Coordinates of C-alpha atoms in Angstrom, one line a residue:
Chain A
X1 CA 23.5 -8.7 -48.6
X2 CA 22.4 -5.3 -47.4
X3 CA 23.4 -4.7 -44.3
X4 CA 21.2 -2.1 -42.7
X5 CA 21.7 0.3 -38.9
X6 CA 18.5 2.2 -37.7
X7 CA 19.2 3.9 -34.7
X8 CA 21.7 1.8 -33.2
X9 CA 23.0 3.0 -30.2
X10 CA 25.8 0.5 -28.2
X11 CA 26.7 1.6 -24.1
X12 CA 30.0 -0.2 -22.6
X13 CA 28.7 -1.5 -19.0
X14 CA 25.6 -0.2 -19.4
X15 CA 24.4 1.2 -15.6
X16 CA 27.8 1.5 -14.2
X17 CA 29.7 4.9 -13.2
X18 CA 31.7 3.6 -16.0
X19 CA 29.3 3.3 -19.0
X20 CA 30.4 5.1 -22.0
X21 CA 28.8 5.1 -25.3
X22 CA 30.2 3.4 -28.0
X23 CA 28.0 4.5 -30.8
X24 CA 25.1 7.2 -30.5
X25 CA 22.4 6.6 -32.8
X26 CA 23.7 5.2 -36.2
X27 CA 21.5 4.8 -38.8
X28 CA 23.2 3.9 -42.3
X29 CA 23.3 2.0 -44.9
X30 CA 26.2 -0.6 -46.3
X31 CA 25.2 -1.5 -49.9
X32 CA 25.5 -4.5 -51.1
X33 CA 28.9 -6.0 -53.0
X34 CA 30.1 -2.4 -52.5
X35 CA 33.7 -1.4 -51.1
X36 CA 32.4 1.1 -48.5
X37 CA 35.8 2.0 -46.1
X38 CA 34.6 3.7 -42.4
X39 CA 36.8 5.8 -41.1
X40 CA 37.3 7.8 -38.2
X41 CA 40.2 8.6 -35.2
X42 CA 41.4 6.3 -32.6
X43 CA 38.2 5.2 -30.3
X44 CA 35.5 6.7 -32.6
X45 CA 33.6 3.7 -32.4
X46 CA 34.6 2.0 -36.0
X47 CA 35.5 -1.4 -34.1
X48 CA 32.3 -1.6 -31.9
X49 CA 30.1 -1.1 -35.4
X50 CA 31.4 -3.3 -37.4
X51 CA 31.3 -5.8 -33.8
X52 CA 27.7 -5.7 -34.7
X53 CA 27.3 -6.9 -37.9
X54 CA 27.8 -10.2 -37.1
X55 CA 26.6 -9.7 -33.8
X56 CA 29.6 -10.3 -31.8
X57 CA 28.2 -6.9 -30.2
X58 CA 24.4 -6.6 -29.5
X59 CA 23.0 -3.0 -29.9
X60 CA 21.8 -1.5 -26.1
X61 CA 19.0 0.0 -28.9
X62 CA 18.1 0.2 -32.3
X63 CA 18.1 -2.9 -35.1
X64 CA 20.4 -4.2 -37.5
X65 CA 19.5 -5.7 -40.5
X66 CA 21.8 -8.2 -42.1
X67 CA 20.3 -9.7 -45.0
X68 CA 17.4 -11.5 -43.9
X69 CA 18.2 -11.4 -40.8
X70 CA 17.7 -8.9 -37.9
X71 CA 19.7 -8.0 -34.8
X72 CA 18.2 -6.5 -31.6
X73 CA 18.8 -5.9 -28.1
X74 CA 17.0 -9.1 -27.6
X75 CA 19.0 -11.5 -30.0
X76 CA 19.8 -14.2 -28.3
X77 CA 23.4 -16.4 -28.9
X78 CA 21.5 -19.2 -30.8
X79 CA 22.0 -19.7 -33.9
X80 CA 24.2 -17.0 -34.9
X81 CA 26.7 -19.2 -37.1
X82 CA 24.7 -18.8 -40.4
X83 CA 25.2 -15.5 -39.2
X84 CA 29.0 -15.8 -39.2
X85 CA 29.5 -17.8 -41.6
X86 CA 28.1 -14.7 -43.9
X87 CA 29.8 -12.3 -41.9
X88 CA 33.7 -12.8 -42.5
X89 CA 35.7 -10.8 -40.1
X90 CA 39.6 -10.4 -40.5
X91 CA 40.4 -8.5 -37.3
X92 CA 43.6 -5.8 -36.0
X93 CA 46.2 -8.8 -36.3
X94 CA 44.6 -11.3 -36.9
X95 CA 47.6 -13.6 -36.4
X96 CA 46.8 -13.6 -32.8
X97 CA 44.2 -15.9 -33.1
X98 CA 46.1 -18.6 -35.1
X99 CA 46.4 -21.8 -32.9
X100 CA 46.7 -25.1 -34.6
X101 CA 50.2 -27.4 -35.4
X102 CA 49.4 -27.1 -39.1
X103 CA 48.7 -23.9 -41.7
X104 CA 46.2 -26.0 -43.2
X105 CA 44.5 -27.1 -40.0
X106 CA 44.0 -23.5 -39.0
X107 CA 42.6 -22.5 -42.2
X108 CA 40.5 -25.3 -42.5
X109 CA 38.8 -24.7 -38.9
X110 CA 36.7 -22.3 -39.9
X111 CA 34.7 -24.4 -42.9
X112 CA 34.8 -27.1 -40.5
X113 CA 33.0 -24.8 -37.6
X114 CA 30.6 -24.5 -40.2
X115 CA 29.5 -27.8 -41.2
X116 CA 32.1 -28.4 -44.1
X117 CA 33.3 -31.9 -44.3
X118 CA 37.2 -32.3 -43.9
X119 CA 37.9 -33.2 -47.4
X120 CA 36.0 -29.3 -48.9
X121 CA 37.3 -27.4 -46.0
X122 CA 41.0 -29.1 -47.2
X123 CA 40.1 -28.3 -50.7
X124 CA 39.3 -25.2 -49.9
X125 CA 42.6 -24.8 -47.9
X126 CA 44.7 -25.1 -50.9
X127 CA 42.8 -22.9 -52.7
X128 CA 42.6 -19.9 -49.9
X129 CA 46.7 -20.3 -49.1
X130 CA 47.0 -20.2 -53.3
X131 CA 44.6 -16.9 -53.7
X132 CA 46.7 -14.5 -50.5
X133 CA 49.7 -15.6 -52.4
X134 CA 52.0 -17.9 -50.5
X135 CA 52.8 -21.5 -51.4
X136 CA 51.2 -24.4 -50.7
X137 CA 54.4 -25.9 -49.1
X138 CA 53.4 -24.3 -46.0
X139 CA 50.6 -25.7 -45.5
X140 CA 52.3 -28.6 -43.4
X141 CA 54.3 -26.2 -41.5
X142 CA 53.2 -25.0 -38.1
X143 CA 51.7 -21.3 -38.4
X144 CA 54.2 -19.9 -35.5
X145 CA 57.5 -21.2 -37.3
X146 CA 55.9 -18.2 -40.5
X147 CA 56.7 -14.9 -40.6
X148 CA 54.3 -11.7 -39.6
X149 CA 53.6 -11.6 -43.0
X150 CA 53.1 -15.1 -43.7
X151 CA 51.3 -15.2 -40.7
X152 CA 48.9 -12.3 -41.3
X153 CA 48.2 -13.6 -44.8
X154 CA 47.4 -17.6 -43.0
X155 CA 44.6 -15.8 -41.0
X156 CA 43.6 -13.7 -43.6
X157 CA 43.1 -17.1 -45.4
X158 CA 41.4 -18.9 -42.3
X159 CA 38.5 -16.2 -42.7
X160 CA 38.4 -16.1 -47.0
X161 CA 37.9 -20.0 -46.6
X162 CA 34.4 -19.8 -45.4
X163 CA 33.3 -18.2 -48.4
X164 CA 31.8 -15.2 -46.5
X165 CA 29.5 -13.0 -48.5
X166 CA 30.6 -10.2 -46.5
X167 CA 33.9 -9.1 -45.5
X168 CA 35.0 -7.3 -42.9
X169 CA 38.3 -6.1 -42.6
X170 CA 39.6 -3.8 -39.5
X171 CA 43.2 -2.5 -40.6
X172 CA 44.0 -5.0 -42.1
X173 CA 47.3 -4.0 -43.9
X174 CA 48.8 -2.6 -40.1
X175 CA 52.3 -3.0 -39.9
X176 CA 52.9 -5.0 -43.2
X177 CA 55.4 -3.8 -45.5
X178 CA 54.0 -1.4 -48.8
X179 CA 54.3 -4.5 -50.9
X180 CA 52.5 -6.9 -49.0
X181 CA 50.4 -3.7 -48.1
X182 CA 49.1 -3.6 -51.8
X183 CA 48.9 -6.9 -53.0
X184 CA 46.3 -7.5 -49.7
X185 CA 44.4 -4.3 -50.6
X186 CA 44.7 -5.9 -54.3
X187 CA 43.6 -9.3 -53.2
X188 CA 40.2 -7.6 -51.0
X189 CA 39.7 -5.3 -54.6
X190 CA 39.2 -8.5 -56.3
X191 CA 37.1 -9.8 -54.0
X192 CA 34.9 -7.1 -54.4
X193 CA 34.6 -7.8 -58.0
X194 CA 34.1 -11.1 -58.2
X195 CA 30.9 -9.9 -56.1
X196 CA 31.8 -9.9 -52.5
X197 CA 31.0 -7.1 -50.0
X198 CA 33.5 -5.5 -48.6
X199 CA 33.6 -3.1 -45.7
X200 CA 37.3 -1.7 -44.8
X201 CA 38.3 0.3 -41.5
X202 CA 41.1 1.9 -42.0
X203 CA 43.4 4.9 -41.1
X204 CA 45.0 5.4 -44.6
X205 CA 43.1 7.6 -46.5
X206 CA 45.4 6.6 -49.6
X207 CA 43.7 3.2 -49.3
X208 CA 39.7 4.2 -49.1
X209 CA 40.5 6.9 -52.5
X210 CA 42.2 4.2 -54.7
X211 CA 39.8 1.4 -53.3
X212 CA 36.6 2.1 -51.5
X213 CA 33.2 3.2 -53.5
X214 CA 31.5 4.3 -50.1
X215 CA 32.7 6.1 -46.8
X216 CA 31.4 6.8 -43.7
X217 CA 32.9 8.8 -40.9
X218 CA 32.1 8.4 -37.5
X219 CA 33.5 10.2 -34.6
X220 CA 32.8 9.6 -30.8
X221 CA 30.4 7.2 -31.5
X222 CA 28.1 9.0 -34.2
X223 CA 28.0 9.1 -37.9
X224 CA 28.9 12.7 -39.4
X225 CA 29.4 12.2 -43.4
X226 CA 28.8 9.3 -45.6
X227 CA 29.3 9.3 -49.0
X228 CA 31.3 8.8 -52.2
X229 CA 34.7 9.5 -51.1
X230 CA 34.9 12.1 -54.1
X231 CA 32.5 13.8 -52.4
X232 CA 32.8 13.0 -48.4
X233 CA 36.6 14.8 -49.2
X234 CA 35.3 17.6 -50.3
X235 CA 33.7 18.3 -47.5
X236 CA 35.2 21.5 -46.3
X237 CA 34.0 21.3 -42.7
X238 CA 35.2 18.4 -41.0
X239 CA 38.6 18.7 -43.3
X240 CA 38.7 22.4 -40.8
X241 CA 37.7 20.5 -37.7
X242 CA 40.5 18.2 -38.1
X243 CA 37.8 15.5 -38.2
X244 CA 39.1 13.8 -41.6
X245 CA 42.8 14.4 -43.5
X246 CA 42.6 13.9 -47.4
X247 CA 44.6 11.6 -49.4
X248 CA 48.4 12.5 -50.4
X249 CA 46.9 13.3 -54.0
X250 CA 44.0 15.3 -52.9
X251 CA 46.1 16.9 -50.4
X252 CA 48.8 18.2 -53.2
X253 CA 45.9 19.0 -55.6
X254 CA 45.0 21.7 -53.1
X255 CA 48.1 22.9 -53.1
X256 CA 48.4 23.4 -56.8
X257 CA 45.1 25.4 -56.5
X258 CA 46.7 28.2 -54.4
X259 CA 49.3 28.0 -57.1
X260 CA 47.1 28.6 -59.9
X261 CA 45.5 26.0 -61.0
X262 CA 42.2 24.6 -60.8
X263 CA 40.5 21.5 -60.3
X264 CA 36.5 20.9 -61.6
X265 CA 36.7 18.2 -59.1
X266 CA 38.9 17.0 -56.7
X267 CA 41.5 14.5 -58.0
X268 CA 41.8 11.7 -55.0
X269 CA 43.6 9.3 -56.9
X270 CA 48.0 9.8 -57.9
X271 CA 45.6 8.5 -61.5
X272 CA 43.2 11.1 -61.4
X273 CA 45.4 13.7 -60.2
X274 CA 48.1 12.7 -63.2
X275 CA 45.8 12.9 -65.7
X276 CA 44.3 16.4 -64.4
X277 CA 47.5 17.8 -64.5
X278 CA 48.8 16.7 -67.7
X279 CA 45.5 18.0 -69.6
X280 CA 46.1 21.0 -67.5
X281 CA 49.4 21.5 -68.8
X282 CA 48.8 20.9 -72.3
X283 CA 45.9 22.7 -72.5
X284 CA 47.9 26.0 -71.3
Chain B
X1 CA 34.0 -9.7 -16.4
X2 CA 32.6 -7.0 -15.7
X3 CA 30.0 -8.4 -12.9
X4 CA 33.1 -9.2 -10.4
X5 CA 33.4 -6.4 -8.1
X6 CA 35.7 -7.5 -5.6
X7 CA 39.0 -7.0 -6.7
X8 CA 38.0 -3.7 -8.8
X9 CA 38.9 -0.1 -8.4
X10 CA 36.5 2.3 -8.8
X11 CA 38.2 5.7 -9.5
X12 CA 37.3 8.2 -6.9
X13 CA 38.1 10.8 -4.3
X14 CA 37.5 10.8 -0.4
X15 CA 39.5 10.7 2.3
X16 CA 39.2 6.8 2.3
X17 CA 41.3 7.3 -1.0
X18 CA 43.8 9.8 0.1
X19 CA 44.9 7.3 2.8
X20 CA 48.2 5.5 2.4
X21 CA 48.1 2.4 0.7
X22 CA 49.9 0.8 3.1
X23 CA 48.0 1.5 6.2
X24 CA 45.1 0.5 4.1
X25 CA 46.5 -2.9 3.0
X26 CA 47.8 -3.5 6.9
X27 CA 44.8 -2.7 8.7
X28 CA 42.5 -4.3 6.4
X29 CA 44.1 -7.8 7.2
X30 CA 44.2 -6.6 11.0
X31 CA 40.3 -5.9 10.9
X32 CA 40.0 -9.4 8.9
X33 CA 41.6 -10.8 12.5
X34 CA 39.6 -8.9 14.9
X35 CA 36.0 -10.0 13.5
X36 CA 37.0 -13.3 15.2
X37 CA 37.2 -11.6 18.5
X38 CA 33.8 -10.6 18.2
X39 CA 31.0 -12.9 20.3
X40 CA 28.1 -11.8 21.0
X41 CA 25.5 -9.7 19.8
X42 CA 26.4 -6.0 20.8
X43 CA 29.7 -6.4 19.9
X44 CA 29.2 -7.5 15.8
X45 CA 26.3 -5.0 16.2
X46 CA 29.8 -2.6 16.8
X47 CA 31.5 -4.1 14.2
X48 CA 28.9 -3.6 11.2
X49 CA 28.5 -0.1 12.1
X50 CA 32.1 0.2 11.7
X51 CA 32.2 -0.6 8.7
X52 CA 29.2 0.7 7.3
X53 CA 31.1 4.2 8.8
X54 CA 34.2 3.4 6.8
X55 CA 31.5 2.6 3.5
X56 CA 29.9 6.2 3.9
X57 CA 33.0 8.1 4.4
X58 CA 34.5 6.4 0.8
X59 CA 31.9 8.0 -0.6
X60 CA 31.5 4.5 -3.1
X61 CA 27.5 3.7 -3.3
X62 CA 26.8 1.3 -1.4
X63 CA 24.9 -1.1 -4.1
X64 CA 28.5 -1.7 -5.0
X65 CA 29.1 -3.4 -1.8
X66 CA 26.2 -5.7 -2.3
X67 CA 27.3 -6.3 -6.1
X68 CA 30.2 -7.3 -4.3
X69 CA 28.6 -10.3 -1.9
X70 CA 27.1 -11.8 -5.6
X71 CA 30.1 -14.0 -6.5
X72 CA 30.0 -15.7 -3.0
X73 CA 26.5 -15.4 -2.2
X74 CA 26.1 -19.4 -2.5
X75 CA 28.9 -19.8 -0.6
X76 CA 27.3 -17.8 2.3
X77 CA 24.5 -19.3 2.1
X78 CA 25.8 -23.1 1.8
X79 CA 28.0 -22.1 5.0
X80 CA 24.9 -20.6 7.0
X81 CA 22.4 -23.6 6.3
X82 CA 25.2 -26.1 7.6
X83 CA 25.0 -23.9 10.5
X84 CA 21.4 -23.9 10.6
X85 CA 21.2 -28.0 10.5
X86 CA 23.9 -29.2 11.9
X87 CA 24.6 -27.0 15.2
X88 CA 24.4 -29.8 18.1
X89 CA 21.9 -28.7 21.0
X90 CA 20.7 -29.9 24.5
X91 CA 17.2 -28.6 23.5
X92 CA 16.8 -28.5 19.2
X93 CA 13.0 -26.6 18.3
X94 CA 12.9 -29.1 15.6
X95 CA 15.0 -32.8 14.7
X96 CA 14.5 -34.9 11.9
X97 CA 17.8 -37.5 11.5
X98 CA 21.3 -35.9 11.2
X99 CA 19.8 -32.4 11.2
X100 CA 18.8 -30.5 14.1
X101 CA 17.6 -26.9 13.9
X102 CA 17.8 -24.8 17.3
X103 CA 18.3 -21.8 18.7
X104 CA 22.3 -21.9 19.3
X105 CA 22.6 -22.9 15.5
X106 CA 20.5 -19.6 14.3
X107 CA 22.5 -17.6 16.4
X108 CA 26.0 -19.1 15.5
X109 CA 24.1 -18.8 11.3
X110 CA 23.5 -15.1 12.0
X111 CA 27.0 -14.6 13.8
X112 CA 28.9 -16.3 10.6
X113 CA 26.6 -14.4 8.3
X114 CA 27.2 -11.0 9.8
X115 CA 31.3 -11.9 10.0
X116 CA 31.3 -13.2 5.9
X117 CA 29.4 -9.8 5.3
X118 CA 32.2 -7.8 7.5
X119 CA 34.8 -9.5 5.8
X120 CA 33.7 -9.1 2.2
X121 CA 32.9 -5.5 2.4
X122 CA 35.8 -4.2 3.7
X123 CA 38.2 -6.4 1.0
X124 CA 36.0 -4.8 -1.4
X125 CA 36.4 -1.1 0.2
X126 CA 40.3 -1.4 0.1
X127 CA 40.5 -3.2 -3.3
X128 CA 37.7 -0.5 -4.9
X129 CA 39.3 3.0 -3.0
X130 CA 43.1 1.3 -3.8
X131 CA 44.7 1.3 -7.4
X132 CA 46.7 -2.0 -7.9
X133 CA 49.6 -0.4 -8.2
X134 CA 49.5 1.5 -5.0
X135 CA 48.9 -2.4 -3.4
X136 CA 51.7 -3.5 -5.1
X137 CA 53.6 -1.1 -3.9
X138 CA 52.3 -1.6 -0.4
X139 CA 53.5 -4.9 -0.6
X140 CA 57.0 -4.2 -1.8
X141 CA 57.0 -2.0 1.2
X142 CA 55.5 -4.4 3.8
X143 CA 57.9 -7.4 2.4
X144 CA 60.7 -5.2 2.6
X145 CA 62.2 -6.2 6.6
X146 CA 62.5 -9.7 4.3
X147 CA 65.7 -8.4 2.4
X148 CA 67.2 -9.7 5.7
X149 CA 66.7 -13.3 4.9
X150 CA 67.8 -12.7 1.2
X151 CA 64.2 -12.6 -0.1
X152 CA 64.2 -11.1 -3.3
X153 CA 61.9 -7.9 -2.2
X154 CA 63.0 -5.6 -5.5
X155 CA 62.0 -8.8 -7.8
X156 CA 59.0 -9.6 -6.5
X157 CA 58.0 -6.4 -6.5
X158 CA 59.1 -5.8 -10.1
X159 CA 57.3 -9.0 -10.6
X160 CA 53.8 -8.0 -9.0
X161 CA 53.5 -4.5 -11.1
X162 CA 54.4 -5.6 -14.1
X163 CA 51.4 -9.0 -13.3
X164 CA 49.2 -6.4 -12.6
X165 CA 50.0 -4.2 -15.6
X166 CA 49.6 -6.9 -17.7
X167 CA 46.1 -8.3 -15.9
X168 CA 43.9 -5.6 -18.2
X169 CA 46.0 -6.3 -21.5
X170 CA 45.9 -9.5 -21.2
X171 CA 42.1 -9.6 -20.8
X172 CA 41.4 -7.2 -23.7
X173 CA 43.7 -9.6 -25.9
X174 CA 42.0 -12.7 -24.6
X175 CA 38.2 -10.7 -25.6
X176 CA 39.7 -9.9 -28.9
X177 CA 40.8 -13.6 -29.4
X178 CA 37.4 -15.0 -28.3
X179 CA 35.8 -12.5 -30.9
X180 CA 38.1 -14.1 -33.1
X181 CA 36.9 -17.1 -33.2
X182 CA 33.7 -16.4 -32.5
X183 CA 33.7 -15.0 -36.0
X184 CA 35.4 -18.0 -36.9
X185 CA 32.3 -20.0 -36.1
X186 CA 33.2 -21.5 -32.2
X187 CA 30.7 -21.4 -29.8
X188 CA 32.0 -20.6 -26.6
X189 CA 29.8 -22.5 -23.3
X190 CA 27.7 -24.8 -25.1
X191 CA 27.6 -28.6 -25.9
X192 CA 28.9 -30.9 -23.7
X193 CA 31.2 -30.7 -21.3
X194 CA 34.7 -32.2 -23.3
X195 CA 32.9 -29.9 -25.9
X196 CA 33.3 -26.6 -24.0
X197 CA 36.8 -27.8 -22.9
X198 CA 37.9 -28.1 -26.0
X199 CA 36.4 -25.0 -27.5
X200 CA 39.1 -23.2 -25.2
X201 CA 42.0 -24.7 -27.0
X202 CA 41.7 -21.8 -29.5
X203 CA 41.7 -19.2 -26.7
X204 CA 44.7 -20.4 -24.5
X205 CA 47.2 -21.4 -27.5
X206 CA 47.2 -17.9 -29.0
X207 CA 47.0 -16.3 -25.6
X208 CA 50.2 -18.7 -24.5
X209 CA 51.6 -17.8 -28.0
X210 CA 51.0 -14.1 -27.0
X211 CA 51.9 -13.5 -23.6
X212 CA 55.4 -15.2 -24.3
X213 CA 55.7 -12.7 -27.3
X214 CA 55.0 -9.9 -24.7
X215 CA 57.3 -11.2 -22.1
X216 CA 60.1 -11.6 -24.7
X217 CA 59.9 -8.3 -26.3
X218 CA 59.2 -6.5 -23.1
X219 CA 62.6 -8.0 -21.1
X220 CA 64.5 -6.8 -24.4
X221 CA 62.9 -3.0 -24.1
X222 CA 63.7 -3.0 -20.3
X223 CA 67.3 -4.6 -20.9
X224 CA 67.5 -1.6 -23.8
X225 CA 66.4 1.3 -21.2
X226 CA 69.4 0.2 -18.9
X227 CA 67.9 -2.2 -16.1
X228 CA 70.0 -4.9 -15.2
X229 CA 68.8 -6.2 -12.0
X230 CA 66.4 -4.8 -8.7
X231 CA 69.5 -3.6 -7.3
X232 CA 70.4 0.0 -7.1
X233 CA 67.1 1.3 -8.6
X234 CA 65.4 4.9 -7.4
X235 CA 61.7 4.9 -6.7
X236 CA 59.5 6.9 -8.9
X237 CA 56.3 6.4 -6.3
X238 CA 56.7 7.5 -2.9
X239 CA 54.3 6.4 -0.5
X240 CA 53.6 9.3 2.3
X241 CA 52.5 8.9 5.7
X242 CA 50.9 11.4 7.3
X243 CA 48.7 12.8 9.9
X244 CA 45.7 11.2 8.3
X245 CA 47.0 7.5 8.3
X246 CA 48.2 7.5 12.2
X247 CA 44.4 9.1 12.9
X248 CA 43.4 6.1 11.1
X249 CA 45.8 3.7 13.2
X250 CA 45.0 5.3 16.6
X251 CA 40.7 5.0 15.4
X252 CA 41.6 1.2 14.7
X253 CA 42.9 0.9 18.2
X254 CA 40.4 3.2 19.2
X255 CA 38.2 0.1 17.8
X256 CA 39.9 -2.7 19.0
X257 CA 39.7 -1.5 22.7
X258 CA 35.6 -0.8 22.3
X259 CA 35.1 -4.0 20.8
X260 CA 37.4 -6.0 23.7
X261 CA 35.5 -4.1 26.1
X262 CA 32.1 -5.1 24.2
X263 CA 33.6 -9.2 23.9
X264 CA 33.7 -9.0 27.8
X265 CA 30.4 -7.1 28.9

């Protein structure tokens, strides 16, 4: 599913002295069954877009297209859950919003919002608490008696269990440990290639070079660079402004440069960076 | 949320802000007592312009004030149609069964109409020109005399900030919830009504869940920064009185006398 932004422009308390602008006129594109990470410092405005691609958030102007279906000022709140169900969101800790006495009851509430029966949102269940890899023990044990981890990975599991086409994921790895970090980012990777769309907001720039094929930045509320990370790091301004950091790789790469050696394109990757320096130094 | 003005503050600066809190807080109950003295027409005439006075110097726009009236508009207007119908009278305009519709009961309807307006706007002028935490502290101060009788007046007070700290986090968390699962496919305010009662379970759990996660790991970061009880504690926010706030008490006088002289005429 494409998911498609012309001119969308979203006001907080619209016609109040305290209306502030969310976004300013975003027009972009999200391909489809692409990894595409947005980025962008605290209260840019990455929240309140992705808000609107499953239109938790209607647009104060502009359209959004979302597969075949389009979002406007004047959507109304019928009907939305085909919507939804399309549009998986994992949001900032998500394990706030598990609430049932059972693992597999929470993670089966979603299908069953949906129209699944009990016995495929069950099946499903088993196979969603399999795939974020804990065991199916827990599925009988109540989701507060977990740990964060566990917990975040239950959630994480409540939204996979729809079978979204599109996943949206808004830090999803905060405050897990770099294990658990991984094998999530791991887990969405896959997703991705089994044919899944995946859009990531995130603060680690580690995480959109080793995973995401598309980036957009925004900042207060308007897009400034989009792009193939490769590229959208290369771009010189808003690395000055402050407006983007690079990856840890990226970032040591340039400091090799103003030791001598030189780069034909900017390794993001500790992969790409290796290899560049090991042909470097044998080719010396 | 964001259609209930009373109750809001509205950052700003006039001298209806620069008040103290407590004066504020005090004579806004005081003001809520003297409407009653009012009884005929010169002297809520008095009174209105009052507090349409006290409206221009805050500085607030006055739509505000009638955003305000919204949430209790059927309320006023259930209140002044019982008036209306069911004022007894030697000599009605108009009867039909229980009701009876004269000139007494329009009078008395326009009397209790004027006093809910009085009332409501100048709640709403101290609530929108006060921060909460100035009204807290007002109260901390006003309950203080209490100490006497072994009221907890430190606790309480405690109690009240850290309620009011909590009101807007506990709001954002309970949107973020509803988005939640809204995304999780539950609609919120439709179906029946055991189905909208039920589509709250999902809401209050996690925010039960979350608020005693809060209050747990907030007690252990104020036990960890020394505090042990109300007792003994220094006070960051000092109130001030000044020349401003007895101006203001000796103009609410200043008002009471006008409008005793006004009750009597």
């Amino acid at each position: 599913m494409e998911i498609t932004f012309e001119h969308v422009t979203h006001s907080y308390n619209p016609n109040s002295p305290t209306a502030n602008l969310g976004l300013d006129d975003v027009s972009f594109k999200i391909q489809d069954k692409k990894f595409t990470a947005i980025v962008g410092q605290t209260g840019s405005g990455k929240s309140t877009l992705v808000r609107h691609i499953n239109a938790l958030l209607k647009p104060t102007s502009g359209t959004i297209t979302v597969g075949d279906r389009v979002i406007t000022p004047e959507t109304n709140n019928k009907n939305l859950k085909p919507l939804r169900k399309q549009v998986g969101m994992v949001f900032q800790f998500p394990e706030s919003q598990l609430f049932e006495d059972t693992v597999e009851k929470d993670i089966m509430f979603g299908p069953m919002n949906f129209g699944a029966s009990a016995d495929d949102a069950r099946e499903s269940a088993h196979k969603m608490i399999k795939l974020v890899g804990l065991d199916e023990s827990l599925l009988e044990q109540s989701p507060f008696d977990l740990s964060g981890g566990q917990m975040r990975r239950v959630a994480i599991a409540g939204v996979l269990a729809s079978d979204p086409e599109t996943i949206i994921l808004d830090e999803p790895t905060a405050g897990l440990d770099p294990v658990g970090r991984q094998e999530i980012m791991d887990l969405f990777k896959s997703l991705q290639q089994d044919g899944k769309t995946i859009i990531l907001i995130t603060h680690n720039m580690d995480d959109v070079a080793n995973y995401a094929e598309e980036m957009a930045v925004i900042h207060r509320g308007k897009l400034i660079a989009q792009g193939i990370p490769q590229e959208v790091f290369n771009n010189q301004e808003l690395l000055k402004e402050d407006l983007l950091t690079l990856p840890k790789s990226a970032a040591f790469a340039k400091e090799l440069t103003e030791k001598g050696f030189s780069f034909e394109k900017l390794p993001i990757t500790i992969n790409e960076l290796g290899t560049e320096i090991e042909q470097q130094l044998n080719g010396d | 949320m964001d259609k209930i003005i009373l109750g809001r503050y509205l950052p700003g600066d006039s001298l209806v802000y620069r008040l103290d809190p407590r004066g504020k807080f005090l004579l806004t109950f005081y003001f809520v007592g003297i409407v009653f003295l009012a009884n005929n027409v010169a002297s809520y005439a008095f009174l209105l312009a009052f507090v349409i006075f006290a409206v221009f110097l805050s500085k607030i726009n006055f739509g505000f004030f009638l955003k305000g009236l919204k949430p209790v508009f059927w309320l006023i207007l259930f209140t002044v149609a019982l008036q209306l119908l069911f004022t007894p009278s030697a000599n009605p305009l108009w009867h039909w069964g229980i009701f009876t519709f004269s000139k007494e009961g329009l009078v008395i309807a326009g009397y209790i109409f004027i006093r809910f307006i009085l009332i409501i706007f100048i709640s709403t002028l101290l609530t929108l020109t006060t921060t909460p935490i100035e009204i807290s502290d007002s109260i901390e101060s006003i309950l203080k005399p209490l100490k006497k009788i072994k009221f907890p007046v430190t606790q309480v007070a405690l109690m009240l900030s850290i309620a009011l700290r909590f009101v807007p986090l506990l709001v954002d968390e309970t949107t973020k919830i509803m988005d939640a699962q809204r995304a999780r496919g539950v609609d919120f305010g439709e179906g029946g009504l055991i189905k909208r009662i039920k589509s709250f379970v999902p809401i209050l759990i996690p925010l039960f869940v979350s608020s005693f996660s809060i209050a747990y790991d907030l007690a252990i970061a104020m036990e960890s920064r020394g505090y042990k009880d109300g007792e003994g504690r220094s006070k960051y926010r000092v109130l001030s009185w000044d020349r401003r706030d007895n101006i203001m008490v000796i103009f609410m006088a200043a008002v009471t006398g006008i409008l005793l002289f006004l009750r009597s005429y």
